[in-house]
Amino acid sequence: MSSVNKVSIEATCTTPFPVAPLAAGSAEGPSVLFVDQSGQLGGAELSLLPLVTMLATRREVLLLTDGPFRQRLESMDVTVHLTIDDRVARINKDAVHLSWLFALPGIVRQIQAIARHARRFDILFLNTQKALVLGALGKPLHRRKIVWHLRDIMSPDHFGPLQRLVVKWATRYAVDYIVANSHATAAALADLIKCDPSAVPVVYNGVDAGEFDQVDDQRTKEVRRLLNLADDTRLVGLFGRIAPWKGQHVAIDALAQIPGLHLVLVGSALFGEQAYEKSLREQAVRLGIEDRVHFAGFQDDMPQWMRAVDMVLHTSTVAEPFGRVIIEGMAAGRPVIAAAAGGVVEILQHHENGWLVSPGDATALAEAIEALYADPGLAQRLAAKGLINVKRDFSLNAYIAQMNKVIRGIEY
Ligand code: UDP
Ligand code: GLC
């Protein structure tokens, strides 16, 4: 399913993104500086984690904000550097406006810091967009080959014109290699930079299904006890950071349509969406279902929490770039009901290995949940197929092997 092929370069595409055959570098491969804008444990960071430890013998990480991601990396013996600027950190996709002007001194400092560190390595691996822009702007200073791991859908639904313009510039003039996390993200970028989508290599995220196999009944019962629920209470789960576009409000609306069902929201407002979290609690009270909506906060043990629910929901209201929680739900052996847009439809096929609904449609979501409770045989078939597919198409080993091929293929 994943395609890391030698790319064809269209005449209209000014930037080729090759995945070359193995370069004749040193036996241990190139040294890599990884840069990520976030210190939080979001999907982009959790997905980078195994790459940092597995792709290069000499590697360090530079973060633009501090947080549990740094601690996680350091616990794995990875050297982490921080270059933090509050004003740059405040520039986000909702508040780009002119905030970058005030942040200019900080931007310059971070560009210089990235370049200074990058000069000690063969390759600069940019994870997330702020890292891309700052790493790209500093290219005349560091002159290192740049790899960008694209994890966002660069469409007007997700990003403003200024952000799209800057990314277009950076991609065209500074990025040497690119890896997209789905064909959806590859296609949106290709559209932005006027390039054939096949010129953007895709590597899907992977998970270790073995970690999910190891969860026994005792551990899932622990979760139920924490939530004060009986072992046979009907419980569905929505996993991921709390953010308006992740659509937790859609799941709460669906829950209100199904008497007796409980919903656990696992995740926290990682990037300042506390007002949205408050609105979710108010929504549950307004609908009179606050005793059936459980806010579990951020949890480290995803296998344990996922195996404690009957079904895994995914409710993003705009196209999800990839959606690690979906492959994790499949690895947990649970039927996954997901919003059909973006990378999701590359993972799930309706009534084959999961159930797809229109994004934002709470009634369709409620109907899907009821249908699967009404037909346990179908629920079981979808979950079993999902588990087979995740082991075959979205394994951690395949992800690392394909990314390794990308890194080893770089001529530096
Ligand atoms: N996650 C976690 N603890 C939580 C909630 C989420 O570890 O309490 C992890 C989840 O297992 C998944 C990641 O956060 O690996 C979310 O990634 P996804 O690609 O689904 O969404 P993103 O947040 O990157 O948009
Ligand atoms: C980003 C995307 C998410 C994807 C993750 C890992 O955070 O929002 O959809 O799964 O990166 O690539």
mmCIF file of C-alpha atoms in Angstrom, residues 26 31 48 64-65 73 85 122 146 165 186 213 225 230 243 282 319 341 362 384 387:
data_model
loop_
_atom_site.group_PDB
_atom_site.id
_atom_site.type_symbol
_atom_site.label_atom_id
_atom_site.label_comp_id
_atom_site.label_asym_id
_atom_site.label_seq_id
_atom_site.Cartn_x
_atom_site.Cartn_y
_atom_site.Cartn_z
ATOM 1 C CA SER A 26 29.485 5.573 5.615
ATOM 2 C CA SER A 31 23.978 11.763 11.071
ATOM 3 C CA LEU A 48 8.848 10.908 15.192
ATOM 4 C CA LEU A 64 11.167 24.864 19.747
ATOM 5 C CA THR A 65 9.088 24.409 22.915
ATOM 6 C CA LEU A 73 13.326 11.560 24.290
ATOM 7 C CA ASP A 85 10.754 31.912 22.014
ATOM 8 C CA ASP A 122 24.747 15.549 7.613
ATOM 9 C CA ILE A 146 16.667 19.116 4.194
ATOM 10 C CA LEU A 165 2.580 30.880 0.637
ATOM 11 C CA ALA A 186 0.814 14.554 -0.622
ATOM 12 C CA ASP A 213 -1.981 -7.971 22.214
ATOM 13 C CA ARG A 225 -12.989 0.691 37.698
ATOM 14 C CA ALA A 230 -19.335 -2.138 35.416
ATOM 15 C CA ALA A 243 -9.393 20.411 19.730
ATOM 16 C CA GLU A 282 -21.115 22.413 29.144
ATOM 17 C CA ALA A 319 -9.934 15.986 6.616
ATOM 18 C CA ALA A 341 -12.002 12.306 4.750
ATOM 19 C CA ALA A 362 -23.639 13.013 14.681
ATOM 20 C CA ALA A 384 -10.743 -8.821 12.900
ATOM 21 C CA LEU A 387 -6.329 -6.125 12.897
#
